[in-house]
Each structure stands twice: as C-alpha cells, then as structure tokens.
Coordinates of C-alpha atoms in Angstrom, one line a residue:
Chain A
X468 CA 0.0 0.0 0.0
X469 CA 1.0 3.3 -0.8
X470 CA 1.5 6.3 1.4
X471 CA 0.4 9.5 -0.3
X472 CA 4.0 11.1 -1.0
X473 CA 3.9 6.9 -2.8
X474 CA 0.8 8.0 -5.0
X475 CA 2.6 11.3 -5.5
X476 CA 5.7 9.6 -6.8
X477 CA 4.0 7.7 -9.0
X478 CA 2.2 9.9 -10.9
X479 CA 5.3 11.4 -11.3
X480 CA 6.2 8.6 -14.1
X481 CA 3.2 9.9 -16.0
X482 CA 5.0 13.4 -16.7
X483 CA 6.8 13.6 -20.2
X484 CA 9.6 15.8 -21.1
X485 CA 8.0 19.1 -22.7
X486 CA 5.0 19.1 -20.6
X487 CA 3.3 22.1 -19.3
X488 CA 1.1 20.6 -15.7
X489 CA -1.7 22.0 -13.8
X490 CA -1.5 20.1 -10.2
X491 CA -4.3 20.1 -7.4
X492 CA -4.3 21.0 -4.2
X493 CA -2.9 18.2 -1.5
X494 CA -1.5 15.4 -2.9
X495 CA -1.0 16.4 -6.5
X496 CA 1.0 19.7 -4.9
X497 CA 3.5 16.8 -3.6
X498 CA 4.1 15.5 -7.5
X499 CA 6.2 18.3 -7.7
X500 CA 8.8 16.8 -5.9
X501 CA 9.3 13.4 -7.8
X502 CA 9.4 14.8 -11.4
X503 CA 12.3 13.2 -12.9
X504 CA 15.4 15.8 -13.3
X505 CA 16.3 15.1 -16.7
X506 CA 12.9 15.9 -17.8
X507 CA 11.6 19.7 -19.3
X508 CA 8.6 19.9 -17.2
X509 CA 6.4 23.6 -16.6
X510 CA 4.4 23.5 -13.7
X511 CA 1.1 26.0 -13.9
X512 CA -0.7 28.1 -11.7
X513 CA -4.4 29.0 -12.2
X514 CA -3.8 32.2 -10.7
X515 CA -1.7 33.3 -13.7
X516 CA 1.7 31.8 -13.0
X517 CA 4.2 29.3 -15.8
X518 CA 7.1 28.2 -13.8
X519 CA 6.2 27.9 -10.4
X520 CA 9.2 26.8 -8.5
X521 CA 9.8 25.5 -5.2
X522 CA 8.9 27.3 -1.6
X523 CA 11.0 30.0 -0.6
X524 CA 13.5 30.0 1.8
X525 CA 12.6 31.6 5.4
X526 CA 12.9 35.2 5.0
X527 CA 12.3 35.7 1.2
X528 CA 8.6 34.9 1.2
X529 CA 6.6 37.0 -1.4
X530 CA 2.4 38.5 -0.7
X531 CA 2.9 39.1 -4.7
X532 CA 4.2 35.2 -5.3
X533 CA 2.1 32.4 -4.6
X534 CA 0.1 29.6 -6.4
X535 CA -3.5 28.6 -6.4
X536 CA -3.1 27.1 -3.0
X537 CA -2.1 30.2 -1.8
X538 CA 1.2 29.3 -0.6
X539 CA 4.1 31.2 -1.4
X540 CA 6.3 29.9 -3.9
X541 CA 8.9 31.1 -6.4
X542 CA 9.2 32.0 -9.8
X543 CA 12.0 29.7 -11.9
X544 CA 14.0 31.2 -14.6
X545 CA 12.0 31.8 -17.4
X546 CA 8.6 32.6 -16.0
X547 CA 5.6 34.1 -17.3
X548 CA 2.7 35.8 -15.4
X549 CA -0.5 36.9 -16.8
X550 CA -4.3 37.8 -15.6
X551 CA -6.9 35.3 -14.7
X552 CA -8.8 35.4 -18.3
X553 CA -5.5 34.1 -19.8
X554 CA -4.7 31.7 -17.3
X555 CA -8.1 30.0 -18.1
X556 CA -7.9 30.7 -21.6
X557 CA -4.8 28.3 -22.1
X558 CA -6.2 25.8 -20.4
X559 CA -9.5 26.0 -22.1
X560 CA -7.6 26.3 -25.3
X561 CA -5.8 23.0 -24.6
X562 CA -2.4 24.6 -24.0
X563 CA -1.7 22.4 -20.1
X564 CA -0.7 19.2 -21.4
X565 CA -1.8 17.5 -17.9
X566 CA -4.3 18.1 -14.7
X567 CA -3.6 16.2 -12.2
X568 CA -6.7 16.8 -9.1
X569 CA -7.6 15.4 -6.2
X570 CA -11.5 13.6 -5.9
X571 CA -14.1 12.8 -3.1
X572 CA -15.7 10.7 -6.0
X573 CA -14.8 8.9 -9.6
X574 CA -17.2 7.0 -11.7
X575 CA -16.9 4.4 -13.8
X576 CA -17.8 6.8 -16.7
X577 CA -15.1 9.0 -15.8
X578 CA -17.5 12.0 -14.3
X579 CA -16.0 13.4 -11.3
X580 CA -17.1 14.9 -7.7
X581 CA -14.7 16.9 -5.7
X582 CA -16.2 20.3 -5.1
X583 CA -19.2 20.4 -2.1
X584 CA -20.7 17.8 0.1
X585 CA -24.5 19.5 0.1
X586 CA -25.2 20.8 4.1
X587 CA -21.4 20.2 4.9
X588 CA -18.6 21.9 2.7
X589 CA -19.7 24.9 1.3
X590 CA -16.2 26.3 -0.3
X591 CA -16.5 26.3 -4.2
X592 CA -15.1 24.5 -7.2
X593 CA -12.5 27.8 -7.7
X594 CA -10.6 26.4 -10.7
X595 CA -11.6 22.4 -11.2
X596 CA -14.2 22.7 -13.1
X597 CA -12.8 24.6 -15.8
X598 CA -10.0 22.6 -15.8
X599 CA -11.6 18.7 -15.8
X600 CA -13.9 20.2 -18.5
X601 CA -10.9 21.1 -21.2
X602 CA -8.1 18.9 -20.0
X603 CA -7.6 16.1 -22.3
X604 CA -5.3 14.2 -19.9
X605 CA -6.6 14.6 -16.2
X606 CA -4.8 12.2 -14.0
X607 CA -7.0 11.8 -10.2
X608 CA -4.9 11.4 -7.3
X609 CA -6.7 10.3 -4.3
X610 CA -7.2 7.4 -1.7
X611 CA -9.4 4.3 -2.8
X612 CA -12.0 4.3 0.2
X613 CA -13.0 7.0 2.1
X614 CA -12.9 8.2 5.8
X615 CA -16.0 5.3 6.6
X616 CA -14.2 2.8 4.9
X617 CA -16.6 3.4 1.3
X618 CA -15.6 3.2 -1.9
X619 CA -14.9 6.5 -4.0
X620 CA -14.9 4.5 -7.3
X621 CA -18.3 3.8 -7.8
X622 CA -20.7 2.9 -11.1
X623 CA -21.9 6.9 -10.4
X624 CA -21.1 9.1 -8.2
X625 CA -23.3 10.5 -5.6
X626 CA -22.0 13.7 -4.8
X627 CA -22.9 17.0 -6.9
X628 CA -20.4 16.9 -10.4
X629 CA -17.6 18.4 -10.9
X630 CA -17.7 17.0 -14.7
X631 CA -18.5 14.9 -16.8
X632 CA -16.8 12.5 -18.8
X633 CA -13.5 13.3 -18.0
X634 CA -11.1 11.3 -15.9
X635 CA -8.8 9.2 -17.7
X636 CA -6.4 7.9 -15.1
X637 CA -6.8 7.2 -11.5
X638 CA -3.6 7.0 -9.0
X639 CA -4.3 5.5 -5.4
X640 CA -3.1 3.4 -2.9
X641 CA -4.1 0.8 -3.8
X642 CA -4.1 0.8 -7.9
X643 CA -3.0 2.4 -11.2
X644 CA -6.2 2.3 -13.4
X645 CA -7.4 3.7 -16.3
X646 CA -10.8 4.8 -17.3
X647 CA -11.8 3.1 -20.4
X648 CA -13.8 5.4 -23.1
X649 CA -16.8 2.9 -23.3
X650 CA -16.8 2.9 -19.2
X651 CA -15.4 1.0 -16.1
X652 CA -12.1 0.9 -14.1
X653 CA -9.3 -0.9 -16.2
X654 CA -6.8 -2.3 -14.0
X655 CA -3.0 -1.5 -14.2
X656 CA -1.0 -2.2 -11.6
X657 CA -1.2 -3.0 -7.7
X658 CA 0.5 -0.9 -5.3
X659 CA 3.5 -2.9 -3.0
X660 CA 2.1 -5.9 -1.3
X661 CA -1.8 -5.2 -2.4
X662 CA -3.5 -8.0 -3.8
X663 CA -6.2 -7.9 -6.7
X664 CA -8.9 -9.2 -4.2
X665 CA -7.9 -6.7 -2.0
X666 CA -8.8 -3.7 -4.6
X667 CA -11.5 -5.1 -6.3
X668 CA -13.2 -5.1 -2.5
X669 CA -12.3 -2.0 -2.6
X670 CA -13.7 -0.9 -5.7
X671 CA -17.8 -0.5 -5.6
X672 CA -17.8 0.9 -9.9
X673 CA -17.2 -2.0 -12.5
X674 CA -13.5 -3.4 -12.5
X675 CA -11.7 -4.6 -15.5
X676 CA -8.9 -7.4 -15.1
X677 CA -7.3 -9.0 -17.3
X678 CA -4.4 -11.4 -17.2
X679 CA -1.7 -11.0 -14.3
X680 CA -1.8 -7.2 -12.7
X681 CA 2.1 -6.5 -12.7
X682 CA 3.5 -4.5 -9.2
X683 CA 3.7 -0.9 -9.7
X684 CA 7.4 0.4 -9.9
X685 CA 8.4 3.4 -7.9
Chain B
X1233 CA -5.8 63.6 -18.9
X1234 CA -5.2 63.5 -15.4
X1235 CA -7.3 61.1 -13.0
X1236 CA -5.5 61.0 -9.7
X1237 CA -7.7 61.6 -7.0
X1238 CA -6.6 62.2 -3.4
X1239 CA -7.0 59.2 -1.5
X1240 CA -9.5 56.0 -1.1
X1241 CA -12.8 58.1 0.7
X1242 CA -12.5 60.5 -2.3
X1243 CA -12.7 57.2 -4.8
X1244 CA -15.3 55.4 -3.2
X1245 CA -17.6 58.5 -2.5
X1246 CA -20.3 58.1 -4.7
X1247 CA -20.6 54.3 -4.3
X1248 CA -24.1 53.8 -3.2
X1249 CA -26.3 51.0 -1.1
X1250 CA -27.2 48.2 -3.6
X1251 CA -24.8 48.4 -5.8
X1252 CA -22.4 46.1 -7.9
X1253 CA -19.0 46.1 -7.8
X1254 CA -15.9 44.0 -8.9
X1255 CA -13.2 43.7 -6.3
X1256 CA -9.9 42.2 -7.6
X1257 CA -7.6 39.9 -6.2
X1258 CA -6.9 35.9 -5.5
X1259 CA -6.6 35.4 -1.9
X1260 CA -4.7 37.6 -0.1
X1261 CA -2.9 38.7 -3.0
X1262 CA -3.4 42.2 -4.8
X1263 CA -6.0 43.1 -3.0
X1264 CA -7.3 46.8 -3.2
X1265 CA -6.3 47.3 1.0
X1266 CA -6.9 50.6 0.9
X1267 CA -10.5 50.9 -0.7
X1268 CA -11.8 48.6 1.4
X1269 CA -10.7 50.3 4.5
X1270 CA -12.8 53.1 2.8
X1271 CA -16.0 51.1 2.3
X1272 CA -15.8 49.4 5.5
X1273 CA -15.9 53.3 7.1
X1274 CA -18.3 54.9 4.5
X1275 CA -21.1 51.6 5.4
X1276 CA -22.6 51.3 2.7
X1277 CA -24.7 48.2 2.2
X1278 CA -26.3 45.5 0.3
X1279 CA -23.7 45.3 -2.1
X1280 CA -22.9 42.8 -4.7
X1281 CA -19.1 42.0 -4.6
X1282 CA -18.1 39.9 -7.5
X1283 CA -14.4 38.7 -6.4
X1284 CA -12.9 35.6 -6.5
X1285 CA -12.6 35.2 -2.7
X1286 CA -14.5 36.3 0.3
X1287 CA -11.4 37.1 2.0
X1288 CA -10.6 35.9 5.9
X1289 CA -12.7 37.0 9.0
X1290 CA -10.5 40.0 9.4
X1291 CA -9.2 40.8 5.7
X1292 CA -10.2 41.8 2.6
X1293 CA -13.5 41.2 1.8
X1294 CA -13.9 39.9 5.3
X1295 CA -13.9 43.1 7.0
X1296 CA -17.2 44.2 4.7
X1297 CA -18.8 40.9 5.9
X1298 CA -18.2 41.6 9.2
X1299 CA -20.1 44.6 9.1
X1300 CA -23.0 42.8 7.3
X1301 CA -22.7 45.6 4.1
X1302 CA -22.6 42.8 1.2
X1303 CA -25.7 41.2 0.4
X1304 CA -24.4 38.8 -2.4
X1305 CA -20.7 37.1 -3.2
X1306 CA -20.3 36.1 -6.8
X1307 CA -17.0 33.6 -5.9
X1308 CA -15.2 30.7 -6.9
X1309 CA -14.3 29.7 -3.8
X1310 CA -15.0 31.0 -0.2
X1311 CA -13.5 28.7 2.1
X1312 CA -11.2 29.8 5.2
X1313 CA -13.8 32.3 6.1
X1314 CA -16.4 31.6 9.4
X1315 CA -18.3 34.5 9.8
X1316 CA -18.7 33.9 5.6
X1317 CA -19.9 30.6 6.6
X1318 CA -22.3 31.6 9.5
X1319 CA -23.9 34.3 7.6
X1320 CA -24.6 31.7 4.2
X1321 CA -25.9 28.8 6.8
X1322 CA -28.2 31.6 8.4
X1323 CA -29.4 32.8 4.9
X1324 CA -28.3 36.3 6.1
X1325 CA -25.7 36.2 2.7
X1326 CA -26.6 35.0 -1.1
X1327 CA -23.8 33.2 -2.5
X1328 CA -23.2 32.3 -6.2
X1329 CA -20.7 29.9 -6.6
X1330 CA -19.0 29.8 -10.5
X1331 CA -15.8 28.2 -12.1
X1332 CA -13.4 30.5 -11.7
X1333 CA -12.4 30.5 -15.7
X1334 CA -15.9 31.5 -16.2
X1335 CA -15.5 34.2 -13.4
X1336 CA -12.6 35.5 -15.1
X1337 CA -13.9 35.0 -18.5
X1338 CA -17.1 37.2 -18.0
X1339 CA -15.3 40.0 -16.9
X1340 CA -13.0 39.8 -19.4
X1341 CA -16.3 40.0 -22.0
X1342 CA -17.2 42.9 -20.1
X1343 CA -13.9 44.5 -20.7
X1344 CA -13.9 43.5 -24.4
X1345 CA -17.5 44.5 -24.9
X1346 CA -18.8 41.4 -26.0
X1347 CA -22.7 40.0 -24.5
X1348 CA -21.9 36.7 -23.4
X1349 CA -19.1 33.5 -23.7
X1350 CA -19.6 30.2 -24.5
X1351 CA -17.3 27.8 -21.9
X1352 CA -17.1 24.0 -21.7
X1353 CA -17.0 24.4 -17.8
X1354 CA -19.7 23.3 -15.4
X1355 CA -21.4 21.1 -18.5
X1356 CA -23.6 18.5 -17.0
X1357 CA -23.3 20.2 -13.1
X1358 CA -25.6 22.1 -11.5
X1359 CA -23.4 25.3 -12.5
X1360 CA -25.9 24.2 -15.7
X1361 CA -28.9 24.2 -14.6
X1362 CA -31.0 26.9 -16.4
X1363 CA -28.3 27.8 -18.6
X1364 CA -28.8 28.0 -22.7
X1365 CA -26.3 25.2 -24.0
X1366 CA -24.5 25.0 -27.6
X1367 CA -23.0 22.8 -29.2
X1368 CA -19.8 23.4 -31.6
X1369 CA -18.0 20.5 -33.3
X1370 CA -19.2 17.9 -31.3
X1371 CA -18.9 19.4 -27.8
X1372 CA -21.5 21.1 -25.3
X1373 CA -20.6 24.8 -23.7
X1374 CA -22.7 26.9 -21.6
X1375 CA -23.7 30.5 -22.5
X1376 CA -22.5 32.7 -19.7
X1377 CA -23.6 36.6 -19.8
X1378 CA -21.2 39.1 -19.3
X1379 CA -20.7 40.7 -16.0
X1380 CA -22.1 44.0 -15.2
X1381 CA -20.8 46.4 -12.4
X1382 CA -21.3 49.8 -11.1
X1383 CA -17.9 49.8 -9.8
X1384 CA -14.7 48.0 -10.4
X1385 CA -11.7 48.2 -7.7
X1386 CA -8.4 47.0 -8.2
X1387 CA -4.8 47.2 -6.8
X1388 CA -1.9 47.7 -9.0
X1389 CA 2.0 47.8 -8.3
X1390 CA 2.4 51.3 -10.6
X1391 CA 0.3 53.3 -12.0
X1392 CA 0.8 57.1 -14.0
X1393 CA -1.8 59.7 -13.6
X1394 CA -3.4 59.0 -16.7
X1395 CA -4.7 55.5 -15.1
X1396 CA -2.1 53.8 -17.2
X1397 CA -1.4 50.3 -14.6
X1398 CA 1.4 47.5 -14.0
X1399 CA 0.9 44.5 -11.7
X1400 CA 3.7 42.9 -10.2
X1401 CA 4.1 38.8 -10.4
X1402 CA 0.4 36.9 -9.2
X1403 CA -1.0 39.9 -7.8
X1404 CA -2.1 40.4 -11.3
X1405 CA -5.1 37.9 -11.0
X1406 CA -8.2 39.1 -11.4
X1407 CA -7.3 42.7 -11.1
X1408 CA -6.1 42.9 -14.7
X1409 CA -9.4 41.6 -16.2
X1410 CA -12.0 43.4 -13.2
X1411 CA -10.0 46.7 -14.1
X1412 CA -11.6 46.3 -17.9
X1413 CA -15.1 45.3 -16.5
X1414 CA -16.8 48.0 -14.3
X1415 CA -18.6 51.1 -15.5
X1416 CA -16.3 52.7 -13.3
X1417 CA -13.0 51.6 -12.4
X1418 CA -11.0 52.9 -9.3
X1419 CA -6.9 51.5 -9.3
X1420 CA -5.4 52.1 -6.1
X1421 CA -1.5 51.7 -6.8
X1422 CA 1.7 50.9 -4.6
X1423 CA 3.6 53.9 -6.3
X1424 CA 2.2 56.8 -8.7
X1425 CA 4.4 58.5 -11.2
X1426 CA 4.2 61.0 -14.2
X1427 CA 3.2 60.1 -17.3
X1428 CA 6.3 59.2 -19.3
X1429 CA 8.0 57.7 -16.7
X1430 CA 6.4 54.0 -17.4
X1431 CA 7.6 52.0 -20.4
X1432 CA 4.6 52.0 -22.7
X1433 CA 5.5 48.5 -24.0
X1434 CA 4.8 47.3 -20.5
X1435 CA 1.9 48.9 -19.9
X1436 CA -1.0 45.7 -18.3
X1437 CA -4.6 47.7 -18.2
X1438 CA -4.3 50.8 -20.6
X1439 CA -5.5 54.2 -19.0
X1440 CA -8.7 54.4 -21.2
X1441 CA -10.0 51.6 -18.9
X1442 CA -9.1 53.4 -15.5
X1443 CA -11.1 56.3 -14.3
X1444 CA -9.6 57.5 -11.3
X1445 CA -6.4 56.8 -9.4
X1446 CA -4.7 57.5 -6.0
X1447 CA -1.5 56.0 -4.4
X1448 CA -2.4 54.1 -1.5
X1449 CA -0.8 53.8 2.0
X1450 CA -0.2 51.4 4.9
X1451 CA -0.3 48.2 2.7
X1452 CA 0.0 45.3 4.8
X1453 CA 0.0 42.3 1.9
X1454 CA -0.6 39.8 4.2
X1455 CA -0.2 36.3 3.5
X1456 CA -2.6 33.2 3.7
X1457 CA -0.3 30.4 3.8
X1458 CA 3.1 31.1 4.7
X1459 CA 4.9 28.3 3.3
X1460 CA 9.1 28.2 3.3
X1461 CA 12.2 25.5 2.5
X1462 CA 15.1 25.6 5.0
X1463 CA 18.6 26.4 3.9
X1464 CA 21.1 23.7 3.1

C-alpha cells in the first residue's frame, strides 16, 4: 500500500519531457517533488503563473508570489505571469498538457465529484471545473475508500459533479487504473504488497482485469 | 488627462447601497487594501461584490462581511472564512458559486465589450442548470452573460496619472481583467508617477479603462499560507 507522497511519486512517471502541468491541491502539490530531473517539465498556476518553483527560503517569502493554494512559492527562470482570463484561456484552449486533481468521487464513466458535500462543505469549485472540463489528460490522485471505509470509485457518483466525462487515469493506494472510453475501471498495476482481491473489495464501480496485474514500480 | 484623486474616501464617494462592484484579487494577494478600508468606514450596504474570494474573517473582503454591508458574493471559492460561513448557513448572505475561468472570462467579455461566452465548464453540473447550452463541433458549452458592475476596484504595483497600470508577479489575477469590466474603475497603486515615466511597452490595463487613481498607503500584503524550504 502506498503512502500519499507513494501515490505522489507515482504519478510522477506519467510526466513527459516538454509538458506544461496544472497540479491540485494536497497530494497532487507533492508530485512536484518526484518529477524526474532530466525531464523539461512547466508547472502551472491558475492564478496566472508558468514556472512555479519550489517554496521560498525563510525570510524571502513574497504576498505578490504564490500559487493557487495560496502558498508562497517562487518564480523559476523563465517565467511568465499573466491575468486570470488568460490563465483560463490556455487551459481551455488545450495549451496544459496535464491536470492532475484530487477527488471525493470517480465514476466508472469518468464523471467526477470533488467540489461540495450538500449541508457540509460549502467552499467552491475555484478552478476544477474549468480545468476537468478542457483537460484532455486529467490524472485523479486520491485514496481508494473514504474516511467510513466506502468506496470512492463507484458505477456513479453520488455527490454534486464536478464534470463529466473526464477522468482518464486514477492513481491510489491501492491501484494504477485507467478509465476506459466505453466505461469502467481498467486495471494496471497494484500498489506494493496489495493483492487484486484486496482492490476489487475495494472498488464498488465496474472493474476490468485482465491477465496477471504486474506490481507498480516506484 | 489626469485622474489621480486624493486618497480612497475621495474614490469610493459616490458608491451607493445596492450596488455592484468587482473587487480584484486571489486570496490575499493584490487586494485593493486601501479601498476597502474606505468602504468598510463609509457603510454602505447591500452590495454585490463579485471577487474571487470572500477574503478571511478580518481581511479583505472579510472586513465588509463583518459589518453585514454585502448582500451577495459572486465567488469561486470562499473557504477559510467563518463568519462567511455563519452568515450563508443563516441565509443572512446570497452566495453564487461559478468556475473561476468562467468568473474570469465574464469579466473579461465585459472589458472587451462582448454580450456573453460560451465555456465548456460546469457542463452536466448544477453550474448548468438553467443555462442555454451549444453545441460546436461535437462538444456542449454553456452561455454565460457578461458581468455588469457599477464599480470596479483594483490594486496595481504602478500606475501614471493617466490610469495607465502595471501588476507585479500573481498579484495580477483578477485585477487585470475586473479593471476592464466596471462602469467605473477605481486603481489604487503601490507607487504613482508622471506620465512618461512608465515603459509604454509594458503597460498591463491601458489608462482608457481606469477612471480615477490615487496612491495608496499602509499596505499590509498579508499572506494566507506562509509556506518556506530551509537552507542547506
């Protein structure tokens, strides 16, 4: 089973040289750490931000520098930062090669939930879904079951939508799974020392296996 | 063309109860400090702030809550705020909740003088519901209106007298595009100088866009989540 910085690390193998990636809050912000140093890679910031580099050392923090989280962060060599409209318009226009986001729910369809549990969470969707609706590659990082032990990949999901249609891979600790285009949860690969039975308990949508399910390397 | 006006009370005079107005910022970050200081002490009330953020109990945005002045937040996301929270639970405070592209988008239709924009986001949510959908090539998109707004308020880093403005690194945000949008449009700036003495090729918001303009003071630029690496 994998810990998160373990799903975190993972996903990292899905980043290609040239890539320009949005990442989520929680653990997709930790993906940053893992990508491969002799890979080109552009991170992205909804708030209007190309290059976003690591934190800043104590002392040098920035109110003018920080990334969707609101954290402060830095700006790498070779930056760019623009207005809001633009931000949005690049990844509408299919410029951000890769989304990687965090999810309360997945479906077996690919629609996801992450945005408002109605009479709980009341924060807003702020950027997610803009981005799940124009990302072509959206990778969803996020634990298999949640807090009560359910599972959060499900034939539909119960929770209001974030979008539809959209997730194409799903990282957890458990699995590596795709989404296939005519539906369901294609098995990939099994975390360390998890067995198929053990994620197909854990998965309430409709699982796809076929032959042996090789070990994840990380 | 000169558009400087003294300070943030003489900006926000004439900003009335129930009306509309675009505040800028993402966060903490590039938020017009010094205006709503002004509003907060002028009390004037059931506005509609359209900003991305609701701001923290006691910042930004936060301060105007507290003082129960806005009727309506048109947001993206409002988390981190409790008295934001108490007044939605208690009805007290209407809340529209959008994608923030489409947040950005609309005012950026305002400031380009186009009706409405057609966006792929929220398709098949409840973001939908009541919306006119089209289809293009294949794929749905939902008609969102433009925005329309007595005032908007923004921050900038510098600014001439002529309203000409430049942001500095992701304080740009949403004050770039809101600074196009409103009817009116107040810029408060970190420094003021002479026309001439800003590049013109790196001019953000052109001056036509800005109607009046004052250097503000006392900016605190707090931050919302300090986060640092240690020294090796």
């Amino acid at each position: 089973m994998l810990d998160k910085e373990g799903i975190a690390k993972r996903i990292a193998k899905e980043i290609k040289d040239g890539y320009y990636v949005n990442l989520g809050i929680g653990i997709p912000t930790l993906v940053a750490n893992y990508i491969p140093e002799n890979i080109d890679v552009v991170l992205q910031s909804e708030n209007g931000l190309l290059g976003m580099g690591p934190f800043p050392f104590e002392g040098e923090e920035d109110a003018d520098i920080i990334n969707a989280g609101k954290q402060t962060i830095t700006m790498l060599p070779g930056s760019a930062v623009f207005d809001s409209a633009m931000s949005f318009g690049m990844i509408r226009a299919k410029k951000v090669n890769l989304t990687i986001l965090g999810a309360m729910e997945v479906s077996e369809n690919g629609d996801i939930a992450n945005w408002k549990i109605p009479g709980k969470m009341v924060k807003g969707m702020g950027g997610a879904m803009d981005l799940v609706a124009s990302a072509e590659n959206i990778i969803v990082a996020m634990q298999h079951v949640n807090k009560a032990g359910e599972s959060k990949l499900l034939p539909n999901c119960t929770l209001p939508l974030t979008g539809v249609n959209c997730v194409k891979k799903i990282v957890t600790e458990l699995a590596v799974l795709d989404v296939l285009p005519e539906g369901g949860f294609k098995l990939l690969e099994r975390a360390p020392g998890v067995s198929v039975e053990e994620i197909k308990k854990a998965t309430a949508g409709k699982l796809i296996i076929e032959g042996d399910i090789p070990e994840m390397i990380i | 063309m000169n558009k400087t006006v003294s300070n943030a009370d003489e900006a926000v005079s004439d900003i009335q109860d129930g009306m509309t107005l675009m505040m800028g910022g993402f966060g903490m970050s590039g938020l017009p400090e010094n205006c709503i200081a002004a509003l907060v002490k002028k009390g004037v009330k059931d506005l509609t702030c359209i900003s991305n953020n609701a701001g923290v109990d006691d910042f930004g945005i936060g301060l105007m809550l507290k003082q129960r002045q806005v009727k309506k937040m048109i947001s993206s996301y409002v988390g981190e705020n409790a008295e934001f929270e108490r007044q939605l639970l208690s009805g007290e405070l209407e809340v529209e909740l959008i994608p923030q592209g489409t947040l950005a988008t609309r005012c950026m239709a305002a400031g380009y003088g186009m009706p409405a924009i057609f966006t792929p986001a929220g398709i098949g949510t409840e973001v939908a519901i009541g919306k006119e959908v089209r289809n293009f090539n294949g794929k749905d998109y939902l008609m969102e209106m433009a925005f329309e707004a007595d005032f908007a308020i923004v921050k900038a880093w510098k600014g001439d007298t002529m309203g000409n403005l430049i942001y500095r690194a992701t304080a740009r945000n949403f004050n770039a595009v809101m600074a196009m949008a409103g009817k009116v449009t107040i810029a408060e700036v970190e420094e003021l100088v002479e026309p001439g003495e800003l590049d013109p090729n790196f001019i953000h918001t052109p001056g036509i866009y800005v109607h009046r303009i004052f250097q503000g003071v006392n900016y605190e630029k707090r931050i919302e989540q300090r986060t640092v690496r240690k020294r090796t």
